[in-house]
PDB file of C-alpha atoms in Angstrom:
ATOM      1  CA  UNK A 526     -49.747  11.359 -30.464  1.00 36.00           C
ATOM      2  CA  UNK A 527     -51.846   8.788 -28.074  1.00 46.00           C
ATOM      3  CA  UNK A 528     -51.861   4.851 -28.169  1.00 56.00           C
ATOM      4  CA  UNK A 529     -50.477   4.601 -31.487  1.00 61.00           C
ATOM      5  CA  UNK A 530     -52.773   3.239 -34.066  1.00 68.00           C
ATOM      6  CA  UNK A 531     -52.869  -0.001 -35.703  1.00 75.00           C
ATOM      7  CA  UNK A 532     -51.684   0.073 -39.056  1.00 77.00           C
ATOM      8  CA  UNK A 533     -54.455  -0.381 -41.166  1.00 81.00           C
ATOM      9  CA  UNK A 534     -52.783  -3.269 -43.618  1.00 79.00           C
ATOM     10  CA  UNK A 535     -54.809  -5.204 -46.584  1.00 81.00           C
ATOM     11  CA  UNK A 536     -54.823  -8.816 -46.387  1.00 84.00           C
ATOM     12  CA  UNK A 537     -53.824  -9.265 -49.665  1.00 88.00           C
ATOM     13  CA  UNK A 538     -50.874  -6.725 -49.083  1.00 88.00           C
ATOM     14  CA  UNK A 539     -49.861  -8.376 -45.903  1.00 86.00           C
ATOM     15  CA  UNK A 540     -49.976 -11.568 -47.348  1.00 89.00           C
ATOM     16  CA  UNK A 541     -47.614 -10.696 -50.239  1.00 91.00           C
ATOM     17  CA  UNK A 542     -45.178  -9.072 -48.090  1.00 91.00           C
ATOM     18  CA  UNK A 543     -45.216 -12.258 -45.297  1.00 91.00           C
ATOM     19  CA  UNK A 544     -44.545 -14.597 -48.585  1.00 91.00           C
ATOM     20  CA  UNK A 545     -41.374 -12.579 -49.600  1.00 93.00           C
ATOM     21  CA  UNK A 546     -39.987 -12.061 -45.992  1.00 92.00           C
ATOM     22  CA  UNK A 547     -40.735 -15.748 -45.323  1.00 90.00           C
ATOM     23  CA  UNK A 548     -38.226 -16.300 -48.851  1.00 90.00           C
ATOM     24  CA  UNK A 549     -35.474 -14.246 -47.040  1.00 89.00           C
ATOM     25  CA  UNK A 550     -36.638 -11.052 -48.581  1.00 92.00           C
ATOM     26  CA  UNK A 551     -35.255  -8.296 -45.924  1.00 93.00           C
ATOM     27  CA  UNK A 552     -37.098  -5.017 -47.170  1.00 94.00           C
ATOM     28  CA  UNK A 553     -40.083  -7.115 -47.364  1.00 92.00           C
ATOM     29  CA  UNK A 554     -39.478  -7.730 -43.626  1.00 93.00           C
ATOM     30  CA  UNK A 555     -39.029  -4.093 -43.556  1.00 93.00           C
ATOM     31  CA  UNK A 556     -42.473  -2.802 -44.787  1.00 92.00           C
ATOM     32  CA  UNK A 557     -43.988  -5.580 -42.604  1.00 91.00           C
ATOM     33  CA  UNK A 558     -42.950  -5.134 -39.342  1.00 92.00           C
ATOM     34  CA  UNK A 559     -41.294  -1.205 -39.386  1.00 92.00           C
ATOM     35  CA  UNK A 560     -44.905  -0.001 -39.011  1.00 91.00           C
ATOM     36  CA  UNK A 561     -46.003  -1.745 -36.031  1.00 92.00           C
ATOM     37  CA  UNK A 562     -42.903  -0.789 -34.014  1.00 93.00           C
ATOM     38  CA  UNK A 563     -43.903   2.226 -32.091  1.00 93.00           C
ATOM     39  CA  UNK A 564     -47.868   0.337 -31.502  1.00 93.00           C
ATOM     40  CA  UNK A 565     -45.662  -2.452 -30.405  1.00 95.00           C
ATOM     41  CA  UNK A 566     -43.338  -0.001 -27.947  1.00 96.00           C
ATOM     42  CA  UNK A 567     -46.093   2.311 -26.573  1.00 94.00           C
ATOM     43  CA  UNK A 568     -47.942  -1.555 -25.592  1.00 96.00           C
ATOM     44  CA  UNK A 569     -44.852  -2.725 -24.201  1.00 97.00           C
ATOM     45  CA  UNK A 570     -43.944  -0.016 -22.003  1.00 97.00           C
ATOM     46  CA  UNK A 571     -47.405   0.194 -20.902  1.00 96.00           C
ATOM     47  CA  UNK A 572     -47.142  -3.541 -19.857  1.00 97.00           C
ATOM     48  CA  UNK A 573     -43.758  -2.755 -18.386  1.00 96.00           C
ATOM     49  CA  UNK A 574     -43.419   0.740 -17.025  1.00 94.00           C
ATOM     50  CA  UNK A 575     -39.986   0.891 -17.285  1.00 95.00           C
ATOM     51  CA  UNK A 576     -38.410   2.491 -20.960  1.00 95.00           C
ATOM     52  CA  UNK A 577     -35.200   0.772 -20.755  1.00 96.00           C
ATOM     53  CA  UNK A 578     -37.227  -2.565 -19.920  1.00 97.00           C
ATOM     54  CA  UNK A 579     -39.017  -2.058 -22.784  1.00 97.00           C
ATOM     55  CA  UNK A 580     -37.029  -0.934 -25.351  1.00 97.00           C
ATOM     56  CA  UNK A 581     -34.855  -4.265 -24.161  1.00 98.00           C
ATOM     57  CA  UNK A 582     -38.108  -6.431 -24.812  1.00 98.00           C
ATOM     58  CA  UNK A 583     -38.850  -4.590 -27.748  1.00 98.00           C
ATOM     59  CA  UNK A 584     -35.781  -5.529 -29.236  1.00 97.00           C
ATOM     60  CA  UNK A 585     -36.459  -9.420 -27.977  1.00 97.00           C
ATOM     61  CA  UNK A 586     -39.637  -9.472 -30.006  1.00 97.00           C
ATOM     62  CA  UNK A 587     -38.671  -8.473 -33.188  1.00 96.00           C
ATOM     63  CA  UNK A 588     -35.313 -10.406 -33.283  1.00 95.00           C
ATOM     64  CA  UNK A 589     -38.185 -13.543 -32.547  1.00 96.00           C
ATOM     65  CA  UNK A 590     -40.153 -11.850 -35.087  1.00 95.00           C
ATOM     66  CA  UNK A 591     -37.323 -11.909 -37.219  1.00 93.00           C
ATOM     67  CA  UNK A 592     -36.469 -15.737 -36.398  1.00 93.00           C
ATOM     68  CA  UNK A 593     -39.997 -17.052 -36.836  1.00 92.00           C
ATOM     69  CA  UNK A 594     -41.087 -15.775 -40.029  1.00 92.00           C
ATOM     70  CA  UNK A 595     -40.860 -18.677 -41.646  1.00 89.00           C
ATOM     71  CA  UNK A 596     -42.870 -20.570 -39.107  1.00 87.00           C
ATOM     72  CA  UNK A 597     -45.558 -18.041 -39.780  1.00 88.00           C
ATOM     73  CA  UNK A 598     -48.639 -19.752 -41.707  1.00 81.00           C
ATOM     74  CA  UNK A 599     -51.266 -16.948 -41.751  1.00 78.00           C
ATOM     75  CA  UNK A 600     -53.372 -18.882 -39.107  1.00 79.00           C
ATOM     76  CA  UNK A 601     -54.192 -15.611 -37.809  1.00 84.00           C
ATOM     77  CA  UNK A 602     -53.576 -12.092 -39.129  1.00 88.00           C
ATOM     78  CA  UNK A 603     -49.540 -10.768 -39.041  1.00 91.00           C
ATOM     79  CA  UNK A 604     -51.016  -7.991 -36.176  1.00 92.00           C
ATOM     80  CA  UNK A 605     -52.366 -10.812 -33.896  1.00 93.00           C
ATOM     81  CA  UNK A 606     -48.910 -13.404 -34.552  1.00 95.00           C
ATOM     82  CA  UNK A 607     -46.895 -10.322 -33.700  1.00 95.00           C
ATOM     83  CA  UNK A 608     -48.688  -9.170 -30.514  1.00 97.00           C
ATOM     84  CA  UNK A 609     -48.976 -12.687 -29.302  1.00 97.00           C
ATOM     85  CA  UNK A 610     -45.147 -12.873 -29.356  1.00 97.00           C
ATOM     86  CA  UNK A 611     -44.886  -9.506 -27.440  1.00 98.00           C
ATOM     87  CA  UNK A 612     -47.296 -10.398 -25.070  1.00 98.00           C
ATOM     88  CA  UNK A 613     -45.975 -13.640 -24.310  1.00 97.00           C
ATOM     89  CA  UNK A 614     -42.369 -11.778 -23.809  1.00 98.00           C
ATOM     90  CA  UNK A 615     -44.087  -9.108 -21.360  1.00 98.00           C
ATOM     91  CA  UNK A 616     -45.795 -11.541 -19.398  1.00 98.00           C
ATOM     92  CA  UNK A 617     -42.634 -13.795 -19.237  1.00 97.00           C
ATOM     93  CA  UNK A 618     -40.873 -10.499 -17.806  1.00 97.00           C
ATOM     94  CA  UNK A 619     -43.487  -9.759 -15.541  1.00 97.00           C
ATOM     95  CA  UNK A 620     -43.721 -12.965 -14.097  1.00 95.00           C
ATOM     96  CA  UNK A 621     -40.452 -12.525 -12.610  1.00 93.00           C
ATOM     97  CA  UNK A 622     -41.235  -9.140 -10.866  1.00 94.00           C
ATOM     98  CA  UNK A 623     -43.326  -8.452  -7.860  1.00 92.00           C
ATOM     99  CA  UNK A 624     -46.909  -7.081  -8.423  1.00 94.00           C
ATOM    100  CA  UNK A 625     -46.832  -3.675  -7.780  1.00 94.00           C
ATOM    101  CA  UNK A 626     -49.234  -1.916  -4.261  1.00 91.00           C
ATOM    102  CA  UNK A 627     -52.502  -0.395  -4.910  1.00 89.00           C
ATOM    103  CA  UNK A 628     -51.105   2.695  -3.337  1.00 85.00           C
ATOM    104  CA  UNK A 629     -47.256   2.689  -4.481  1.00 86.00           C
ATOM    105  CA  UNK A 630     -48.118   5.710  -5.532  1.00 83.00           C
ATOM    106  CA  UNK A 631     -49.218   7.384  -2.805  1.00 81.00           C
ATOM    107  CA  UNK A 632     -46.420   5.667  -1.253  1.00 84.00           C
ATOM    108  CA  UNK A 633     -44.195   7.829  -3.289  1.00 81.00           C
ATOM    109  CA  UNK A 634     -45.875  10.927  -3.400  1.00 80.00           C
ATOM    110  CA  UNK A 635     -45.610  11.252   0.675  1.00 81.00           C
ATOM    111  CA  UNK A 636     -41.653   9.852   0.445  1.00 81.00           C
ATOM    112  CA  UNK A 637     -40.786  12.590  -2.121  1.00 78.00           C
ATOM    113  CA  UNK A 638     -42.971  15.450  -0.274  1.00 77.00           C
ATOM    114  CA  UNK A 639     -41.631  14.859   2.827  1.00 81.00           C
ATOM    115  CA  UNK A 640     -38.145  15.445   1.031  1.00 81.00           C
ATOM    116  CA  UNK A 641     -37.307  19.295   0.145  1.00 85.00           C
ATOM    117  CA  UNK A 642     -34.180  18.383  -2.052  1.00 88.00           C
ATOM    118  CA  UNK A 643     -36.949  15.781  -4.159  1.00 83.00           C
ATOM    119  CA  UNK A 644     -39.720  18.451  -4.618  1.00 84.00           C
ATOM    120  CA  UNK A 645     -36.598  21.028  -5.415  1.00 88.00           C
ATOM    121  CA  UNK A 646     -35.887  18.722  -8.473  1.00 90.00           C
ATOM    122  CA  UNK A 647     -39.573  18.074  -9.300  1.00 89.00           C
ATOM    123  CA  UNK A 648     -39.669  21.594 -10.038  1.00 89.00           C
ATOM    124  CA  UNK A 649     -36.449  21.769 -11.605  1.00 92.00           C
ATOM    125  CA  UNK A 650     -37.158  19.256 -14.300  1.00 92.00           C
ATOM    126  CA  UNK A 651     -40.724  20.844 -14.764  1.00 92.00           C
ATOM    127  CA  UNK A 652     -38.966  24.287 -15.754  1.00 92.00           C
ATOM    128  CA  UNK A 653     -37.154  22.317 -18.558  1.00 93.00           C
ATOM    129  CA  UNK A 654     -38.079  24.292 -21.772  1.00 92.00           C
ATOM    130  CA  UNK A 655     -39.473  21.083 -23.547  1.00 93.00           C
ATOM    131  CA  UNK A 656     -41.445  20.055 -20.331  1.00 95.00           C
ATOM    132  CA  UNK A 657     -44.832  20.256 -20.235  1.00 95.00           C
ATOM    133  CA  UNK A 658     -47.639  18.886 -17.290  1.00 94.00           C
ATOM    134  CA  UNK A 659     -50.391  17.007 -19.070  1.00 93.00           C
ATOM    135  CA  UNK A 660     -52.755  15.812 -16.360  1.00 90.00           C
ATOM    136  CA  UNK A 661     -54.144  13.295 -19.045  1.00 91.00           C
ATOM    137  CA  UNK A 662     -50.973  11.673 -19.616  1.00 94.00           C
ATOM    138  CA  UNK A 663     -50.650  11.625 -15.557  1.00 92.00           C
ATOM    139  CA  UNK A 664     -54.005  10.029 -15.696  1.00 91.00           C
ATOM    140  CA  UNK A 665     -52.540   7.179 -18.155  1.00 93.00           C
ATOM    141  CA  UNK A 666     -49.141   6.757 -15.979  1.00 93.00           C
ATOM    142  CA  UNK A 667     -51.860   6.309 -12.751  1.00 91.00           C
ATOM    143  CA  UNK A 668     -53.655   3.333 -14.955  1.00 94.00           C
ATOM    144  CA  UNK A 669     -50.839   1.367 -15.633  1.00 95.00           C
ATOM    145  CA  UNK A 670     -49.598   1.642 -12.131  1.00 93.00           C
ATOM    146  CA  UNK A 671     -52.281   0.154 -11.045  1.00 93.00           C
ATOM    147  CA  UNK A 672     -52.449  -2.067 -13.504  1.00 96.00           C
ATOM    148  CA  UNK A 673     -48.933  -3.285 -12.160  1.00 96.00           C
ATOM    149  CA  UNK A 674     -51.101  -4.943  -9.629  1.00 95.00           C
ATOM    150  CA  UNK A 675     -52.888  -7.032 -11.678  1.00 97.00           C
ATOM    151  CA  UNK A 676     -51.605 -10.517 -12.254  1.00 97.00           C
ATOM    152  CA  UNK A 677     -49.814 -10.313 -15.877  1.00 97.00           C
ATOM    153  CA  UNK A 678     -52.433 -12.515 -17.775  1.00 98.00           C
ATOM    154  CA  UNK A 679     -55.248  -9.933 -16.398  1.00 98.00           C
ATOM    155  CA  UNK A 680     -53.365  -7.013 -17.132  1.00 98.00           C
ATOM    156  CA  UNK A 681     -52.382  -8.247 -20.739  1.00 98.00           C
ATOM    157  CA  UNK A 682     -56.031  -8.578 -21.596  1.00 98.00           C
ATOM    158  CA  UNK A 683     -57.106  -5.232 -20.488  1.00 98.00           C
ATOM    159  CA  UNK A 684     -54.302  -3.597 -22.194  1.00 97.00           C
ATOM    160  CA  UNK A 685     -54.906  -5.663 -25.566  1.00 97.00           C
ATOM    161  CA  UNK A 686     -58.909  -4.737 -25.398  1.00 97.00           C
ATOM    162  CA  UNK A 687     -59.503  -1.853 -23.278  1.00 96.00           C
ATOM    163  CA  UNK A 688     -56.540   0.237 -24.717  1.00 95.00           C
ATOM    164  CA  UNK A 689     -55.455  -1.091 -28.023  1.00 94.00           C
ATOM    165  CA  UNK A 690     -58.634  -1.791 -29.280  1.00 93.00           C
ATOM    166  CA  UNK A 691     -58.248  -5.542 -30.381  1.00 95.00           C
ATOM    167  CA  UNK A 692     -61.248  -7.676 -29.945  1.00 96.00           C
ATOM    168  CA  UNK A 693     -61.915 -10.585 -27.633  1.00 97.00           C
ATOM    169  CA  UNK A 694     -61.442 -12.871 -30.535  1.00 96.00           C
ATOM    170  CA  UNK A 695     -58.427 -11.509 -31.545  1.00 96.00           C
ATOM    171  CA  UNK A 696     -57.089 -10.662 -27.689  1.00 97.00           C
ATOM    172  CA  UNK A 697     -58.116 -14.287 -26.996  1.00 97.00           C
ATOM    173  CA  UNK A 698     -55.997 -15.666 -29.877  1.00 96.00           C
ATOM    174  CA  UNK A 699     -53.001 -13.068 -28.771  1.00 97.00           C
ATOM    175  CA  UNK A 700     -53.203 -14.707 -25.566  1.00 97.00           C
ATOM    176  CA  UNK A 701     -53.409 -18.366 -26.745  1.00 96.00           C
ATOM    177  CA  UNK A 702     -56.764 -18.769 -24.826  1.00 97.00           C
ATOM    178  CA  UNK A 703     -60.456 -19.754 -25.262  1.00 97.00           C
ATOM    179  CA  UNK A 704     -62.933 -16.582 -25.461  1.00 97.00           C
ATOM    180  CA  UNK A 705     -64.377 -17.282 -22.846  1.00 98.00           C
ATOM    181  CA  UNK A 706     -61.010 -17.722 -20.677  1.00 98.00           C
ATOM    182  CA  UNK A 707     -60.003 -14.408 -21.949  1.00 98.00           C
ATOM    183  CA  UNK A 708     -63.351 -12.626 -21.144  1.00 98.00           C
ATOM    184  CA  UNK A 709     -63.471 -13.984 -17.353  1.00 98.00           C
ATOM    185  CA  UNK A 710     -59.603 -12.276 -17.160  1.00 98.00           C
ATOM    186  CA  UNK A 711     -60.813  -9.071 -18.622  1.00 98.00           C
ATOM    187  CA  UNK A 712     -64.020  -9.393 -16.099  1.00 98.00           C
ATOM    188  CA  UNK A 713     -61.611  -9.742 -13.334  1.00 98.00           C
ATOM    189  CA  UNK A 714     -59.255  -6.965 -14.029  1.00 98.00           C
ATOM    190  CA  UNK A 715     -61.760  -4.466 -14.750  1.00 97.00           C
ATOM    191  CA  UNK A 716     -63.288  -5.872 -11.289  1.00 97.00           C
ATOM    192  CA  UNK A 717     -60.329  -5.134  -9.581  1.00 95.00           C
ATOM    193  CA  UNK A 718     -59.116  -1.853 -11.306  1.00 94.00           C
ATOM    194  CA  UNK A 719     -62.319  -0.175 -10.475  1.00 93.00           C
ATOM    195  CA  UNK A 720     -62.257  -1.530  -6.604  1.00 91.00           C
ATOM    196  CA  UNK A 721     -58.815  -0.127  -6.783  1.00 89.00           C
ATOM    197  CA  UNK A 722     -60.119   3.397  -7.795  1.00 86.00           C
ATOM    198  CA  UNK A 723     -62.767   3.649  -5.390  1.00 80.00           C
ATOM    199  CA  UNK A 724     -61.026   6.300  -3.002  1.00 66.00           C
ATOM    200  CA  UNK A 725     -58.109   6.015  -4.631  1.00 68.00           C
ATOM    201  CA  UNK A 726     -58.508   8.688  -7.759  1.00 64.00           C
ATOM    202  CA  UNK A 727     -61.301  12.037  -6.897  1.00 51.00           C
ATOM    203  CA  UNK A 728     -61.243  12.480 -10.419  1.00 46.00           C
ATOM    204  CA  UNK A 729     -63.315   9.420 -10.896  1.00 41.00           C
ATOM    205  CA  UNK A 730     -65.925   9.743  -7.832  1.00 40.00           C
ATOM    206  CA  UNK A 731     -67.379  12.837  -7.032  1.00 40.00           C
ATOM    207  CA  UNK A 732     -65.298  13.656  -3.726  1.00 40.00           C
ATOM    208  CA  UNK A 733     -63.588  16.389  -5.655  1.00 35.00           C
ATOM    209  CA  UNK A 734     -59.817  16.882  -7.149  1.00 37.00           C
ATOM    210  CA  UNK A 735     -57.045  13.972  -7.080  1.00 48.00           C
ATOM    211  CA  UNK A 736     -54.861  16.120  -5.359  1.00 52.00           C
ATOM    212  CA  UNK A 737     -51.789  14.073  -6.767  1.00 71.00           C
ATOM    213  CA  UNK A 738     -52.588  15.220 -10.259  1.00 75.00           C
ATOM    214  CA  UNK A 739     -53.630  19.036  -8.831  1.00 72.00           C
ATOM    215  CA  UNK A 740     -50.482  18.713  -6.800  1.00 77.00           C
ATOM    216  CA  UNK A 741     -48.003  18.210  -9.508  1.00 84.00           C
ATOM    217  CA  UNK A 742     -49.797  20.717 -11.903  1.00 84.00           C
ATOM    218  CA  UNK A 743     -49.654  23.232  -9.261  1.00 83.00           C
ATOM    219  CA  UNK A 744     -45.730  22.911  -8.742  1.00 84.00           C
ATOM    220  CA  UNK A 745     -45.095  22.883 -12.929  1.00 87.00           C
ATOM    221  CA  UNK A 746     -45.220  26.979 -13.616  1.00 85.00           C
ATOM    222  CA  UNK A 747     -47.774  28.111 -15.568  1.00 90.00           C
ATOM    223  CA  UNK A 748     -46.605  28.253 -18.701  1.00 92.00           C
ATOM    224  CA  UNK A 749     -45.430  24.689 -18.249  1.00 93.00           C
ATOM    225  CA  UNK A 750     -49.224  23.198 -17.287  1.00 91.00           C
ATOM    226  CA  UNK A 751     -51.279  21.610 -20.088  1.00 91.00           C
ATOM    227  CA  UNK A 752     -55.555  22.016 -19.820  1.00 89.00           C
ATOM    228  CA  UNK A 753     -56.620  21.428 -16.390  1.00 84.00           C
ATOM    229  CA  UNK A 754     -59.006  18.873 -15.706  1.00 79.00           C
ATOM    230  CA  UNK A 755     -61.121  18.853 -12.446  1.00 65.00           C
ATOM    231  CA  UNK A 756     -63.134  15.662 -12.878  1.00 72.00           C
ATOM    232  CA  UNK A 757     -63.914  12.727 -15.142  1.00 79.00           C
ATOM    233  CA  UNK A 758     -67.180  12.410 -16.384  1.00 79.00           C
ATOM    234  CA  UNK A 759     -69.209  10.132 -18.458  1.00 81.00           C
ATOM    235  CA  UNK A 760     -70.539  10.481 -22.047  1.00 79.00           C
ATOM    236  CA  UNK A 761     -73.798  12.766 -21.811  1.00 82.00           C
ATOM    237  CA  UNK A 762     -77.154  10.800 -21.137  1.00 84.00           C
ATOM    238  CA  UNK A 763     -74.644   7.751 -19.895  1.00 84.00           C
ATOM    239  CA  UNK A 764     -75.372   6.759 -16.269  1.00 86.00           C
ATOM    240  CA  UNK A 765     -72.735   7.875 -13.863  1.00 84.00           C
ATOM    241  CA  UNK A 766     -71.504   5.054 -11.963  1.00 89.00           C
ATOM    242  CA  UNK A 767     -68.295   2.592 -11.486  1.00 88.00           C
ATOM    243  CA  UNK A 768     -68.643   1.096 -14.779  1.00 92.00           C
ATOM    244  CA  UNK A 769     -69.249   3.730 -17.211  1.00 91.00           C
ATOM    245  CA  UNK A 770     -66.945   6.294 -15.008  1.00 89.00           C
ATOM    246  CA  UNK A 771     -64.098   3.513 -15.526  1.00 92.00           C
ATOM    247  CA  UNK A 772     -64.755   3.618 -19.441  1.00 93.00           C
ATOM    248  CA  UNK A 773     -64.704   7.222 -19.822  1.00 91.00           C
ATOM    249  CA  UNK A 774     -61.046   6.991 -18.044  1.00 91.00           C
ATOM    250  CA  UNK A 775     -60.310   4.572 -20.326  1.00 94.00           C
ATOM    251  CA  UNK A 776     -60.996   6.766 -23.540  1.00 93.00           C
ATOM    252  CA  UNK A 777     -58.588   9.118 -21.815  1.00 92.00           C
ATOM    253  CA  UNK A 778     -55.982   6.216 -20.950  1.00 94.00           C
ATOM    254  CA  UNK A 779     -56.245   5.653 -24.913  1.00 93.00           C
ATOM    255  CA  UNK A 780     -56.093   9.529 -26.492  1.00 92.00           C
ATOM    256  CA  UNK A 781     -52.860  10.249 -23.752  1.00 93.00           C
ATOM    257  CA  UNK A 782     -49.358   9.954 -24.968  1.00 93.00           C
ATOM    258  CA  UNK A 783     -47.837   8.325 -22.254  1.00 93.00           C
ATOM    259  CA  UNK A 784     -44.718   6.610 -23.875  1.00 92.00           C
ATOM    260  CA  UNK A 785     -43.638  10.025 -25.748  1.00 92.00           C
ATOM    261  CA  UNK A 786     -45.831  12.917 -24.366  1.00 94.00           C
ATOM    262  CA  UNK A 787     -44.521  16.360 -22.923  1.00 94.00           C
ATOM    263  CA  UNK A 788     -44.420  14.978 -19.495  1.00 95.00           C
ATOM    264  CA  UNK A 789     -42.494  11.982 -20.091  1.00 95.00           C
ATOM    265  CA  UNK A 790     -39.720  12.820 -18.202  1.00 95.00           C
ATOM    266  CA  UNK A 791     -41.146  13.154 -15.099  1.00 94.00           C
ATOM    267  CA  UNK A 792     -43.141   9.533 -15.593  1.00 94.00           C
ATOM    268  CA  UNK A 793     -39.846   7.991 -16.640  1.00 94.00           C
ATOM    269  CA  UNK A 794     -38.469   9.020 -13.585  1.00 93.00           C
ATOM    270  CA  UNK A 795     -41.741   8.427 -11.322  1.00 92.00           C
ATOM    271  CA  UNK A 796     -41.966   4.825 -13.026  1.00 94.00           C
ATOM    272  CA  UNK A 797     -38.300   3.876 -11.683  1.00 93.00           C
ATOM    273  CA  UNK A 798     -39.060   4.902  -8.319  1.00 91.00           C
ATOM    274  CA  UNK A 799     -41.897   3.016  -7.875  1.00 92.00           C
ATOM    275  CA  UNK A 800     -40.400  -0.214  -9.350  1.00 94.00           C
ATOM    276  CA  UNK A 801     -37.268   0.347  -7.521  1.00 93.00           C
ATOM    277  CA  UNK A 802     -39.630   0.585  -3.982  1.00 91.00           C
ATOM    278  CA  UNK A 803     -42.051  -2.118  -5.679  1.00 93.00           C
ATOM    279  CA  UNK A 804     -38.941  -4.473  -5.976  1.00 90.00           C
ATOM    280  CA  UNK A 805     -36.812  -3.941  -3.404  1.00 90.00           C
ATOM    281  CA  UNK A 806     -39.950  -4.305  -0.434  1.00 83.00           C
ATOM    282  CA  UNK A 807     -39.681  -7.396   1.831  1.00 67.00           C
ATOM    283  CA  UNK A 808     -42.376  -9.870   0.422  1.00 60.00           C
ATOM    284  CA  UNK A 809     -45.428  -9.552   2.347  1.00 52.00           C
TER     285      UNK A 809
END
């Protein structure tokens, strides 16, 4: 399963269920929030990068979920009071953390190459029988990455709109901000994220293969390797160019299952080395 979808909830179901859990009533709180758990994990460690991180945040929101219930007055639908309270707890988190390199990545990739005993355990995990190299859900690792680079308000707002779906209304009011504040972030970090990709990805330009994602499928044996995918391309009759090119990665950002997928092993592991590099780095 991809981004996981937003539970499609009533008003007039959500509202009876917020009046009961408001009274103290604990299944109530149950049916309310149990639903929006793994939408609220995959967002989180999407935010994050790290699981552990974000299993420990998840945890933080819903015990503040769990405190300010009562407080809740329906100003806003339940979806929109609980995200704000993640997103307020991610960027909180990410404040405290350096912003990530454009090219950590890359950083990586020629550290770990240049290594035999790193490549020799690459390919050892990749033989695992439940292991399986999905370039798309490489593809949605490489996003948030770079999304890491993004200061956290900018990269809150392109997660909320671009990958979960919410819109600017509702993104804005997640984010405790005017619309128009909130559609001048999501300007800016799609302005950046697509200067970023410019001869960064192949799969988004027409220079050919990302030979990151070709490398790693290429080193997974072949019954191991999901569909190959040589290059991104636009919606038929849609004009090919940094815009449109950054959308149609987008609506493969959204359909990949990052946060539980067949490679998530190897991302897990990938995310930690980049945050531990990320971190550790002198400030420049």
């Amino acid at each position: 399963m991809a981004v996981h979808p937003l539970p499609q909830v009533s008003p007039e179901e959500e509202s009876a269920l917020v009046t009961r859990a408001r009274e103290g009533d604990r299944a109530a709180f149950g049916s309310l929030v149990e639903p929006w758990r793994e939408p609220l994990f995959g967002y989180i460690y999407r935010m994050v990068s790290l699981r552990q991180d974000a299993e420990d945040l998840l945890q933080d929101v819903l015990v503040r979920v769990l405190e300010g219930i009562r407080e809740y007055r329906g100003e806003a639908r339940f979806k929109s009071w609980l995200f704000g309270i993640a997103t307020h707890v991610c960027i909180d988190h990410l404040r405290h953390k350096k912003r990530w390199r454009v090219d950590a990545q890359l950083i990586g990739e020629r550290e770990a190459t240049a290594d035999p005993e790193k490549v020799a355990g690459l390919r050892q995990l990749m033989q695992q029988t439940d292991f399986r190299y999905e370039i798309r859900e490489h593809i949605a690792f490489c996003f948030s990455c770079i999304a890491r680079t993004l200061p956290p308000e900018e990269q809150a707002a392109l997660m909320l709109k671009e990958v979960l779906g919410f819109t600017a209304q509702e993104a804005a009011g997640i984010l405790s901000v005017s619309e128009p504040v909130f559609r001048h972030r999501l300007a800016a970090a799609r302005a950046t994220m697509i200067g970023d990709y410019e001869g960064l990805c192949a799969l988004i330009n027409k220079s050919g293969v990302c030979h990151q994602c070709r490398g790693l499928r290429e080193i997974a044996a072949e019954d191991h390797r999901g569909p190959d995918l040589v290059q991104i391309e636009v919606a038929p009759g849609v004009a090919v160019n940094a815009e449109n090119l950054f959308d149609a990665r987008l609506s493969i950002v959204r359909d990949a299952d990052l946060e539980n997928g067949r490679t998530r092993a190897m991302h897990d592991i990938f995310y930690k080395q980049v945050a531990n590099r990320e971190e550790s780095r002198q400030t420049e």
